[in-house]
Coordinates of C-alpha atoms in Angstrom, one line a residue:
M1 CA 14.6 -2.8 -19.6
A2 CA 13.6 -0.8 -16.5
I3 CA 12.3 -3.0 -13.8
Y4 CA 10.8 -2.3 -10.4
H5 CA 12.6 -3.6 -7.4
M6 CA 12.6 -2.2 -3.9
Q7 CA 13.4 -4.4 -0.9
A8 CA 13.0 -3.1 2.6
K9 CA 15.0 -4.6 5.5
V10 CA 15.8 -3.8 9.1
V11 CA 19.4 -3.9 10.5
S12 CA 19.1 -5.2 14.1
R13 CA 21.5 -6.7 16.6
G14 CA 18.9 -9.4 17.1
S15 CA 19.7 -10.8 13.7
G16 CA 23.4 -10.6 14.3
R17 CA 24.0 -7.4 12.2
S18 CA 25.5 -4.0 13.0
A19 CA 24.9 -0.6 11.4
V20 CA 28.7 0.0 11.2
A21 CA 29.3 -3.3 9.3
A22 CA 26.4 -2.6 7.0
S23 CA 27.7 0.8 6.1
A24 CA 31.3 -0.4 5.6
Y25 CA 30.1 -3.2 3.3
M26 CA 28.0 -1.0 1.0
S27 CA 30.6 1.8 0.9
C28 CA 33.5 -0.7 0.4
S29 CA 35.4 1.0 3.2
R30 CA 37.1 0.2 6.5
M31 CA 35.3 1.1 9.7
Y32 CA 35.8 0.4 13.4
N33 CA 32.7 -0.4 15.6
D34 CA 33.2 1.1 19.1
Y35 CA 30.2 -1.0 20.4
D36 CA 31.8 -4.5 20.0
G37 CA 35.4 -3.5 19.1
I38 CA 35.4 -5.1 15.7
Q39 CA 37.0 -3.5 12.6
H40 CA 35.1 -4.2 9.3
D41 CA 37.3 -4.0 6.2
Y42 CA 35.6 -4.2 2.8
T43 CA 38.2 -2.1 0.8
R44 CA 38.9 -5.0 -1.5
K45 CA 35.2 -5.3 -2.5
H46 CA 34.5 -4.3 -6.2
G47 CA 31.5 -2.7 -7.9
L48 CA 31.2 0.6 -6.0
I49 CA 30.1 3.4 -8.4
Y50 CA 29.2 6.2 -6.0
Q51 CA 28.6 6.8 -2.3
E52 CA 27.3 9.7 -0.2
V53 CA 26.0 10.7 3.3
M54 CA 23.0 13.0 3.4
L55 CA 21.9 14.7 6.7
P56 CA 18.9 16.7 7.9
P57 CA 19.6 20.3 9.2
M58 CA 19.5 19.3 12.9
A59 CA 22.2 16.5 12.6
P60 CA 25.7 17.2 13.8
L61 CA 28.1 18.1 10.9
E62 CA 30.7 15.4 12.0
W63 CA 28.1 12.8 11.0
N64 CA 29.1 13.4 7.4
D65 CA 31.7 10.9 8.3
R66 CA 29.7 7.6 8.1
E67 CA 31.9 6.0 10.7
Q68 CA 31.0 8.6 13.3
L69 CA 27.3 8.6 12.3
W70 CA 26.8 4.8 12.7
N71 CA 28.9 4.6 15.9
A72 CA 26.7 7.3 17.3
V73 CA 23.7 5.1 16.5
E74 CA 25.4 2.0 18.0
E75 CA 26.2 4.0 21.2
T76 CA 22.6 5.1 21.6
E77 CA 21.0 1.7 21.3
K78 CA 21.6 -0.3 24.5
T79 CA 19.8 -3.6 24.1
K80 CA 21.1 -6.8 22.5
D81 CA 18.2 -6.9 20.0
S82 CA 18.0 -3.1 19.2
R83 CA 16.8 -2.0 15.7
L84 CA 19.8 0.0 14.4
A85 CA 18.9 1.1 10.9
R86 CA 16.5 0.6 8.0
E87 CA 17.9 -0.5 4.7
F88 CA 16.4 -0.3 1.2
V89 CA 17.8 -2.0 -1.9
V90 CA 16.5 -0.5 -5.1
A91 CA 17.1 -1.4 -8.8
L92 CA 18.2 1.5 -11.0
P93 CA 17.1 1.8 -14.6
V94 CA 19.8 0.4 -17.0
E95 CA 18.6 3.0 -19.5
L96 CA 19.9 5.9 -17.4
D97 CA 23.6 6.9 -17.2
K98 CA 25.6 7.2 -14.0
D99 CA 24.9 11.0 -13.4
S100 CA 21.1 10.5 -14.0
N101 CA 20.9 7.6 -11.5
I102 CA 22.9 9.6 -8.9
S103 CA 20.6 12.6 -9.4
L104 CA 17.5 10.3 -9.2
L105 CA 18.7 8.8 -5.9
Q106 CA 19.7 12.1 -4.3
D107 CA 16.3 13.7 -5.1
F108 CA 14.3 10.6 -3.9
I109 CA 16.3 10.3 -0.7
K110 CA 16.1 14.0 0.2
K111 CA 12.3 14.2 -0.4
N112 CA 11.3 10.9 1.2
F113 CA 13.9 10.4 4.0
V114 CA 16.1 13.4 4.8
D115 CA 13.2 15.9 4.8
M116 CA 11.4 13.6 7.3
G117 CA 14.4 13.9 9.7
M118 CA 16.4 10.7 8.8
C119 CA 20.1 10.5 8.2
A120 CA 20.8 8.7 5.0
D121 CA 23.9 6.8 3.8
F122 CA 23.7 5.4 0.3
A123 CA 25.9 3.7 -2.3
I124 CA 25.5 2.6 -6.0
H125 CA 26.8 -0.8 -7.0
D126 CA 27.2 -2.4 -10.4
T127 CA 29.6 -5.4 -10.5
D128 CA 29.0 -6.5 -14.1
G129 CA 27.8 -3.3 -15.8
H130 CA 24.2 -4.7 -16.3
N131 CA 22.8 -4.6 -12.8
P132 CA 22.9 -1.1 -11.3
H133 CA 21.4 -1.0 -7.9
A134 CA 21.6 1.1 -4.7
H135 CA 21.8 0.4 -1.0
I136 CA 20.2 3.1 1.2
L137 CA 20.9 2.9 5.0
L138 CA 18.6 5.1 7.2
T139 CA 18.5 6.0 10.9
V140 CA 15.4 4.8 12.7
R141 CA 15.5 7.1 15.8
P142 CA 14.2 10.7 15.3
L143 CA 16.4 13.7 16.2
N144 CA 15.7 16.7 18.3
E145 CA 16.3 20.2 17.1
N146 CA 19.6 20.3 19.0
G147 CA 20.9 17.2 17.3
T148 CA 20.3 14.8 20.1
W149 CA 18.4 11.5 19.7
Q150 CA 14.7 11.3 20.6
Y151 CA 13.1 8.2 22.4
K152 CA 11.7 5.4 20.3
T153 CA 9.2 4.4 23.0
E154 CA 8.3 6.1 26.3
K155 CA 6.9 4.4 29.5
E156 CA 3.1 4.8 29.7
Y157 CA 1.4 4.5 33.1
L158 CA -2.1 3.0 33.2
C159 CA -4.0 5.3 35.5
I160 CA -7.6 5.1 37.0
K161 CA -10.3 7.8 37.4
D162 CA -13.9 7.0 38.1
G163 CA -13.5 3.4 37.0
E164 CA -11.9 4.4 33.6
E165 CA -8.4 3.3 32.8
K166 CA -6.2 5.5 30.6
G167 CA -2.5 5.7 29.7
F168 CA -0.2 8.7 30.4
T169 CA 3.5 9.3 29.9
A170 CA 5.5 10.8 32.8
S171 CA 5.2 14.3 31.4
E172 CA 1.4 13.9 30.8
F173 CA 0.8 12.5 34.3
K174 CA 1.6 15.8 36.0
A175 CA -1.4 17.5 34.5
A176 CA -3.6 14.3 34.7
Q177 CA -2.8 14.0 38.4
K178 CA -4.4 17.4 39.0
Q179 CA -7.5 16.2 37.3
G180 CA -7.9 13.2 39.6
W181 CA -6.1 10.4 37.8
E182 CA -4.1 8.0 40.0
K183 CA -1.4 5.4 39.3
Q184 CA -2.0 1.8 40.1
Y185 CA 0.3 -0.4 42.2
R186 CA 0.2 -4.1 43.1
Y187 CA -1.3 -4.8 46.5
K188 CA -1.8 -8.1 48.4
V189 CA -5.6 -8.7 48.7
G190 CA -6.1 -11.9 50.7
K191 CA -4.2 -14.6 48.7
K192 CA -4.4 -12.6 45.5
K193 CA -2.3 -9.7 44.1
E194 CA -4.3 -6.9 42.5
Y195 CA -3.6 -3.5 41.0
L196 CA -5.2 -0.7 43.0
T197 CA -4.8 3.0 43.5
S198 CA -3.2 4.2 46.7
S199 CA -6.3 5.9 48.0
V200 CA -8.4 2.7 47.6
A201 CA -5.7 0.5 49.1
Q202 CA -5.2 2.8 52.2
E203 CA -8.9 2.9 52.8
K204 CA -9.0 -0.9 53.0
G205 CA -5.7 -1.3 54.7
Y206 CA -4.0 -3.3 51.9
K207 CA -0.2 -3.6 51.8
R208 CA 1.7 -2.7 48.7
I209 CA 4.1 -5.4 47.4
D210 CA 5.6 -3.7 44.3
K211 CA 7.0 -0.2 43.8
H212 CA 6.5 -0.2 40.1
P213 CA 3.2 1.3 38.9
K214 CA 1.1 -0.5 36.3
S215 CA 2.1 0.4 32.7
S216 CA 1.4 -0.7 29.2
R217 CA 3.4 -3.6 27.9
Y218 CA 5.4 -1.9 25.1
G219 CA 5.0 1.7 26.2
R220 CA 4.0 4.7 24.1
Q221 CA 5.8 4.7 20.7
N222 CA 7.2 7.9 19.4
P223 CA 4.7 9.2 16.9
I224 CA 7.5 10.0 14.3
S225 CA 8.9 6.4 14.7
E226 CA 5.4 5.0 14.5
Q227 CA 4.8 6.7 11.2
W228 CA 8.2 5.6 9.8
N229 CA 7.5 2.0 10.8
S230 CA 4.0 1.8 9.5
D231 CA 2.9 -0.3 6.5
E232 CA 1.1 2.8 5.1
Q233 CA 4.4 4.7 5.0
L234 CA 6.2 1.8 3.3
H235 CA 3.5 1.7 0.6
I236 CA 4.0 5.5 0.1
W237 CA 7.7 5.1 -0.3
R238 CA 7.3 2.2 -2.8
A239 CA 4.9 4.3 -4.9
N240 CA 7.1 7.4 -4.7
W241 CA 10.1 5.4 -6.0
A242 CA 8.1 4.3 -9.0
D243 CA 7.0 7.9 -9.6
A244 CA 10.6 9.2 -9.3
V245 CA 12.0 6.7 -11.7
N246 CA 9.2 7.3 -14.3
K247 CA 9.8 11.0 -14.1
M248 CA 13.5 10.6 -14.6
L249 CA 12.9 8.3 -17.6
A250 CA 10.5 10.8 -19.1
R251 CA 12.9 13.6 -18.6
N252 CA 15.5 11.7 -20.5
Q253 CA 13.0 10.9 -23.2
I254 CA 13.1 7.2 -22.6
N255 CA 9.9 5.3 -23.5
A256 CA 9.7 3.0 -20.4
T257 CA 7.8 3.0 -17.1
I258 CA 7.8 0.9 -13.9
D259 CA 4.9 0.1 -11.6
H260 CA 5.3 -0.6 -7.8
R261 CA 2.1 -2.7 -7.7
S262 CA 2.1 -6.5 -8.1
F263 CA 0.5 -8.0 -11.2
A264 CA -2.5 -9.0 -9.1
D265 CA -3.0 -5.4 -7.8
Q266 CA -2.6 -4.1 -11.4
G267 CA -5.3 -6.6 -12.5
I268 CA -2.8 -8.4 -14.7
T269 CA -3.1 -12.1 -14.8
E270 CA -0.2 -12.6 -17.2
Q271 CA 2.9 -14.5 -16.2
P272 CA 5.9 -12.3 -15.7
T273 CA 9.1 -13.0 -17.7
I274 CA 12.3 -14.0 -16.0
H275 CA 15.6 -12.1 -16.0
E276 CA 17.6 -13.2 -19.0
G277 CA 21.0 -11.6 -18.3
Y278 CA 23.7 -10.5 -20.8
I279 CA 25.2 -14.0 -21.0
A280 CA 22.0 -15.6 -22.4
Q281 CA 21.4 -12.6 -24.7
N282 CA 24.9 -13.0 -26.1
M283 CA 24.3 -16.7 -26.7
E284 CA 21.2 -15.8 -28.7
K285 CA 23.1 -13.3 -30.8
K286 CA 25.6 -16.0 -31.7
G287 CA 22.8 -18.3 -33.0
M288 CA 22.6 -20.5 -29.9
I289 CA 19.4 -21.2 -27.9
A290 CA 19.6 -20.0 -24.3
D291 CA 17.2 -21.7 -21.9
R292 CA 16.2 -18.4 -20.2
C293 CA 15.4 -16.8 -23.6
E294 CA 13.4 -19.9 -24.6
I295 CA 11.4 -19.8 -21.4
N296 CA 10.6 -16.1 -22.0
R297 CA 9.5 -16.8 -25.6
Q298 CA 7.1 -19.4 -24.3
I299 CA 5.8 -17.0 -21.6
R300 CA 5.2 -14.3 -24.1
A301 CA 3.3 -16.7 -26.4
D302 CA 1.2 -17.9 -23.4
N303 CA 0.5 -14.3 -22.4
K304 CA -0.7 -13.4 -25.9
M305 CA -3.1 -16.3 -25.8
L306 CA -4.3 -15.3 -22.4
R307 CA -5.0 -11.7 -23.6
E308 CA -7.1 -13.0 -26.5
L309 CA -9.1 -15.3 -24.1
K310 CA -9.6 -12.4 -21.7
A311 CA -11.0 -10.2 -24.5
K312 CA -13.5 -12.9 -25.4
V313 CA -14.5 -13.5 -21.8
A314 CA -15.0 -9.8 -21.3
K315 CA -17.4 -9.6 -24.2
L316 CA -19.3 -12.7 -22.9
A317 CA -19.4 -11.2 -19.4
E318 CA -20.8 -7.9 -20.7
A319 CA -23.6 -9.8 -22.5
V320 CA -24.4 -11.9 -19.4
E321 CA -24.3 -8.8 -17.2
K322 CA -27.0 -7.1 -19.2
S323 CA -29.1 -10.3 -19.3
I324 CA -32.6 -9.7 -17.8
P325 CA -32.8 -13.1 -16.1
I326 CA -29.4 -12.6 -14.4
I327 CA -30.4 -9.1 -13.2
A328 CA -33.8 -10.4 -11.9
E329 CA -32.1 -13.2 -9.9
T330 CA -29.6 -10.7 -8.5
L331 CA -32.3 -8.3 -7.4
E332 CA -34.4 -11.0 -5.8
A333 CA -31.3 -12.4 -4.0
I334 CA -30.4 -9.0 -2.6
R335 CA -34.1 -8.4 -1.6
N336 CA -34.1 -11.8 0.2
H337 CA -30.9 -10.9 2.1
M338 CA -32.4 -7.5 3.0
I339 CA -35.6 -9.1 4.3
F340 CA -33.6 -11.6 6.4
T341 CA -31.5 -8.7 7.8
Q342 CA -34.7 -6.6 8.6
Y343 CA -36.3 -9.7 10.1
H344 CA -33.3 -10.1 12.4
L345 CA -33.6 -6.4 13.5
L346 CA -37.3 -7.0 14.3
H347 CA -36.4 -10.2 16.2
N348 CA -33.8 -8.3 18.2
K349 CA -36.3 -5.6 19.0
M350 CA -38.7 -8.2 20.3
Q351 CA -35.9 -9.8 22.4
K352 CA -35.0 -6.4 23.8
E353 CA -38.6 -5.7 24.8
V354 CA -38.8 -9.0 26.6
I355 CA -35.5 -8.4 28.4
H356 CA -36.5 -4.9 29.4
D357 CA -39.8 -6.2 30.8
W358 CA -38.0 -8.9 32.7
M359 CA -35.4 -6.5 34.1
N360 CA -38.0 -3.9 35.1
H361 CA -39.8 -6.6 37.0
F362 CA -36.8 -8.0 38.9
N363 CA -34.7 -4.8 39.3
P364 CA -36.6 -3.3 42.2
I365 CA -36.8 -6.7 43.9
L366 CA -33.1 -7.3 43.7
N367 CA -32.3 -3.7 44.8
K368 CA -34.5 -4.1 47.9
Y369 CA -33.1 -7.6 48.6
N370 CA -29.5 -6.3 48.5
T371 CA -30.4 -3.4 50.7
V372 CA -32.1 -5.7 53.3
K373 CA -29.1 -8.1 53.1
K374 CA -26.6 -5.3 53.8
K375 CA -28.7 -4.1 56.8
L376 CA -29.1 -7.6 58.1
K377 CA -25.3 -8.2 57.9
A378 CA -24.7 -4.9 59.7
K379 CA -27.2 -5.8 62.5
V380 CA -25.7 -9.3 62.9
T381 CA -22.2 -7.7 63.3
E382 CA -23.6 -5.2 65.7
R383 CA -25.1 -8.0 67.8
K384 CA -21.8 -9.9 67.9
E385 CA -20.1 -6.8 69.2
L386 CA -22.7 -6.2 71.9
N387 CA -22.3 -9.9 73.0
V388 CA -18.5 -9.4 73.2
Q389 CA -19.1 -6.2 75.2
K390 CA -21.5 -8.0 77.5
D391 CA -19.0 -10.8 78.1
K392 CA -16.3 -8.3 79.0
T393 CA -18.6 -6.4 81.4
S394 CA -18.1 -7.3 85.1
I395 CA -21.0 -8.9 87.0
L396 CA -20.5 -6.2 89.6
N397 CA -21.9 -3.7 87.1
P398 CA -25.6 -4.9 86.8
I399 CA -26.8 -1.6 85.3
Q400 CA -24.5 -2.0 82.3
H401 CA -25.7 -5.6 81.9
I402 CA -29.3 -4.6 81.9
K403 CA -28.6 -1.9 79.3
L404 CA -26.7 -4.3 77.0
N405 CA -29.5 -6.9 77.3
Q406 CA -32.1 -4.3 76.3
Q407 CA -29.9 -3.4 73.2
L408 CA -29.5 -7.1 72.4
T409 CA -33.2 -7.7 72.6
T410 CA -34.0 -4.7 70.3
I411 CA -31.4 -5.6 67.7
T412 CA -32.5 -9.3 67.8
E413 CA -36.1 -8.2 66.9
E414 CA -34.8 -6.0 64.2
I415 CA -32.8 -8.9 62.8
E416 CA -35.8 -11.2 62.8
E417 CA -37.9 -8.5 61.0
L418 CA -35.1 -8.1 58.4
K419 CA -35.0 -11.9 57.9
A420 CA -38.8 -11.9 57.4
R421 CA -38.5 -9.1 54.8
K422 CA -35.7 -11.0 53.0
E423 CA -37.7 -14.2 52.9
Q424 CA -40.6 -12.2 51.5
L425 CA -38.4 -10.7 48.7
I426 CA -37.0 -14.2 47.9
F427 CA -40.6 -15.5 47.5
Q428 CA -41.5 -12.4 45.4
A429 CA -38.6 -13.2 43.1
E430 CA -39.9 -16.7 42.7
C431 CA -36.8 -18.1 44.4
S432 CA -36.3 -20.4 47.4
T433 CA -32.8 -19.6 48.8
D434 CA -30.1 -17.0 48.9
K435 CA -28.2 -19.0 46.4
D436 CA -31.2 -18.7 44.0
M437 CA -31.2 -15.0 44.5
M438 CA -27.4 -14.9 43.8
N439 CA -28.1 -16.8 40.5
L440 CA -30.9 -14.4 39.7
S441 CA -28.5 -11.4 40.2
K442 CA -26.0 -13.1 37.8
K443 CA -28.8 -13.6 35.3
Y444 CA -29.8 -9.9 35.6
D445 CA -26.2 -8.9 34.8
Q446 CA -26.2 -11.4 31.9
M447 CA -29.4 -9.9 30.6
N448 CA -27.9 -6.4 30.8
N449 CA -24.9 -7.7 28.8
N450 CA -27.2 -9.2 26.3
L451 CA -28.8 -5.8 25.7
D452 CA -25.4 -4.4 24.8
I453 CA -24.7 -7.3 22.5
L454 CA -28.1 -6.8 20.7
D455 CA -27.4 -3.0 20.4
S456 CA -24.0 -3.7 18.8
Q457 CA -25.6 -6.4 16.5
D458 CA -28.2 -3.8 15.4
I459 CA -25.6 -1.4 14.3
S460 CA -23.9 -4.0 12.1
L461 CA -27.3 -5.1 10.7
K462 CA -28.3 -1.6 9.8
K463 CA -25.0 -0.9 8.0
Q464 CA -25.5 -4.2 6.1
L465 CA -29.0 -3.1 5.2
E466 CA -27.8 0.2 3.8
K467 CA -25.1 -1.5 1.8
D468 CA -27.6 -4.0 0.3
A469 CA -30.0 -1.1 -0.5
A470 CA -27.2 0.7 -2.5
A471 CA -26.4 -2.5 -4.4
F472 CA -30.1 -3.0 -5.1
R473 CA -30.5 0.5 -6.6
E474 CA -27.4 0.0 -8.7
E475 CA -28.6 -3.3 -10.1
K476 CA -32.2 -2.1 -10.6
F477 CA -31.3 0.7 -13.0
R478 CA -28.8 -1.5 -15.0
P479 CA -31.4 -2.4 -17.8
E480 CA -32.7 0.0 -20.4
P481 CA -36.1 1.6 -19.6
E482 CA -37.9 -0.4 -22.3
Q483 CA -36.7 -3.6 -20.5
Y484 CA -38.4 -2.7 -17.2
T485 CA -41.6 -4.7 -17.9
E486 CA -39.7 -7.7 -18.9
L487 CA -37.6 -7.4 -15.7
L488 CA -40.7 -7.1 -13.6
D489 CA -42.3 -10.2 -15.2
T490 CA -39.2 -12.2 -14.7
R491 CA -39.0 -11.2 -11.0
I492 CA -42.6 -12.1 -10.5
H493 CA -42.0 -15.5 -12.1
I494 CA -39.0 -16.4 -9.9
R495 CA -40.1 -14.8 -6.6
P496 CA -42.1 -17.8 -5.2
D497 CA -38.8 -19.9 -5.3
F498 CA -36.9 -17.1 -3.6
R499 CA -39.7 -16.8 -1.0
D500 CA -39.5 -20.5 -0.2
K501 CA -35.7 -20.2 0.2
L502 CA -36.1 -17.3 2.5
I503 CA -38.6 -19.0 4.7
E504 CA -36.4 -22.1 4.9
Q505 CA -33.4 -19.8 5.9
L506 CA -35.5 -18.0 8.5
K507 CA -36.8 -21.2 10.1
G508 CA -33.3 -22.7 10.1
T509 CA -31.9 -19.6 11.9
F510 CA -34.7 -18.7 14.3
G511 CA -36.3 -22.1 14.8
K512 CA -39.4 -22.0 17.0
Y513 CA -39.2 -18.2 17.1
Y514 CA -39.9 -17.9 13.4
D515 CA -43.0 -15.7 12.9
Y516 CA -44.6 -15.4 9.4
H517 CA -46.3 -12.1 10.5
R518 CA -42.9 -10.6 11.4
R519 CA -41.6 -11.8 8.0
D520 CA -44.3 -9.9 6.2
I521 CA -43.5 -6.8 8.1
A522 CA -39.9 -7.1 7.2
A523 CA -40.7 -7.6 3.5
N524 CA -42.9 -4.4 3.5
K525 CA -40.1 -2.4 5.2
V526 CA -37.6 -3.6 2.6
D527 CA -39.9 -2.8 -0.3
Y528 CA -40.4 0.7 1.2
L529 CA -36.7 1.1 1.5
N530 CA -36.1 0.0 -2.1
V531 CA -39.0 2.4 -3.3
E532 CA -41.0 -0.5 -4.7
D533 CA -44.8 -0.7 -4.5
P534 CA -46.0 -4.3 -3.6
D535 CA -49.4 -3.5 -5.2
V536 CA -47.7 -3.1 -8.6
F537 CA -46.2 -6.6 -8.2
S538 CA -49.6 -8.0 -7.1
H539 CA -51.5 -6.4 -9.9
R540 CA -49.0 -7.5 -12.5
A541 CA -48.9 -11.0 -11.1
W542 CA -52.7 -11.1 -11.4
E543 CA -52.6 -9.9 -15.0
L544 CA -50.0 -12.6 -15.9
E545 CA -52.0 -15.3 -14.2
Y546 CA -55.1 -14.2 -16.1
Q547 CA -53.2 -14.2 -19.4
R548 CA -51.9 -17.7 -18.7
K549 CA -55.4 -19.1 -18.0
Q550 CA -56.7 -17.4 -21.1
E551 CA -53.9 -18.9 -23.2
M552 CA -54.7 -22.4 -21.7
R553 CA -58.4 -22.1 -22.7
R554 CA -57.5 -21.1 -26.2
N555 CA -55.2 -24.0 -26.6
Q556 CA -57.7 -26.6 -25.3
P557 CA -59.2 -28.8 -28.2
V558 CA -62.9 -28.1 -29.1
R559 CA -65.1 -30.9 -28.0
S560 CA -68.1 -31.8 -30.3
K561 CA -71.4 -32.1 -28.5
K562 CA -73.2 -35.5 -28.8
R563 CA -76.8 -35.3 -29.7
S564 CA -79.1 -37.3 -27.5
H565 CA -81.0 -40.2 -29.1
D566 CA -84.0 -39.2 -27.2
M567 CA -84.2 -35.9 -29.1
E568 CA -84.5 -37.7 -32.5
L569 CA -87.9 -38.6 -33.8

């Protein structure tokens, strides 16, 4: 029976393997590894059915000799943990003969690996005649048009321009440099070490302590290698192998197929059978009971029972799915979630308005305070310089002393005026000290950051609202048209309970900031989004309440009126 099996592995020095040894093993040959000087001899190994090397057009012809091919790979990879090759082990259909399996492999390898630029070395093994499988060894480094190896990863320099950081390779940096991008180097800034551009560092007089520019940790991966190494590409190869096998089986008029997906992905909950093997099958033919065959018989019986149960459950689920109470509860649950989401958006809007008002109030004060503070610092520095200059001036030069004293008097008055202005701004900001102003500035930055967080949150909430609205529409039109009145009545009946749950959830989330008026606005917006008229619900609710009261009156027992004795004569 044809089975799906495709195992992907990587041959790397880090795991103690070599590409030369892997090729010699699968081809049952003797090969010498120039990298470590070890000769690998597997000529006594049995089970080899077929072997071949397939090359892309740009590969050197001498690589048709697998020993030269994999020694070229070993020579190119320099590190002790280099990835040398990619290996696939695939199960071949037992229903196909040798030539069909060879043709299947050649076609699959050419279309999926060689045409993408890889060199492929493969061999078919079958030691017992009942387990045909193939080993496929592939190069992991792309080739240039002239047959030389490309890079796997390239150094990527992290450059700065106008505060933005971006990565460039050496070839890209030439053009980027003309656009104003600069490399970053490590400089000593006080007791710290920081990455700065040369222009900034020279301006501040910092000393460079490292000649290596800042770069990304792993470099820029070759886009071809990145594609070959991706999970998406592996999934494509797995699917393509199943398609290739199924086409070859159909071409040979064999009624069998394989599927690369797991049972879970195929939606199959049945238990897979185990591999029996020819020994167990021969035992069964001779009238003996083989454990493996017995296990499979039990598995097949369990699977049959499971299929019957699934069929019954499917019928029951279909009936429940069309049940009006279930649909009504689903609609009200979705509506509740939408109102909660819309309320959150309105709450965020209120928060942003409060933050904007706060920032608009304190922004001009902080700007003026920072400006005054800078001017004050500059004036204090200027006064210190004048005092130093005065101390150095000879007493024999009274005119210069007088001039310096005049300048010091003027600048002292300016300092006092700036101090007064600064104190005025501190008072205006409802603060007491410079430390309070510093905390206010930090709070301003935090408020600005909060606005960004709220904006990002709003995007997610709006996406969720759209998703819920689509689910609501799908659920709303599930019943038949003649069931709409019944669905409406059921929703009216259960809505008070859902409203109470929503209020409890809103109070639990927003606490003292819960506002029933905002909740009503959110509910109206949601009803508008779902194309539902609240008046229809209100009118129908009134009708149902009226009918209930009328029914209660009709069901009340008739009380006989007692005649008064005073009326009798």
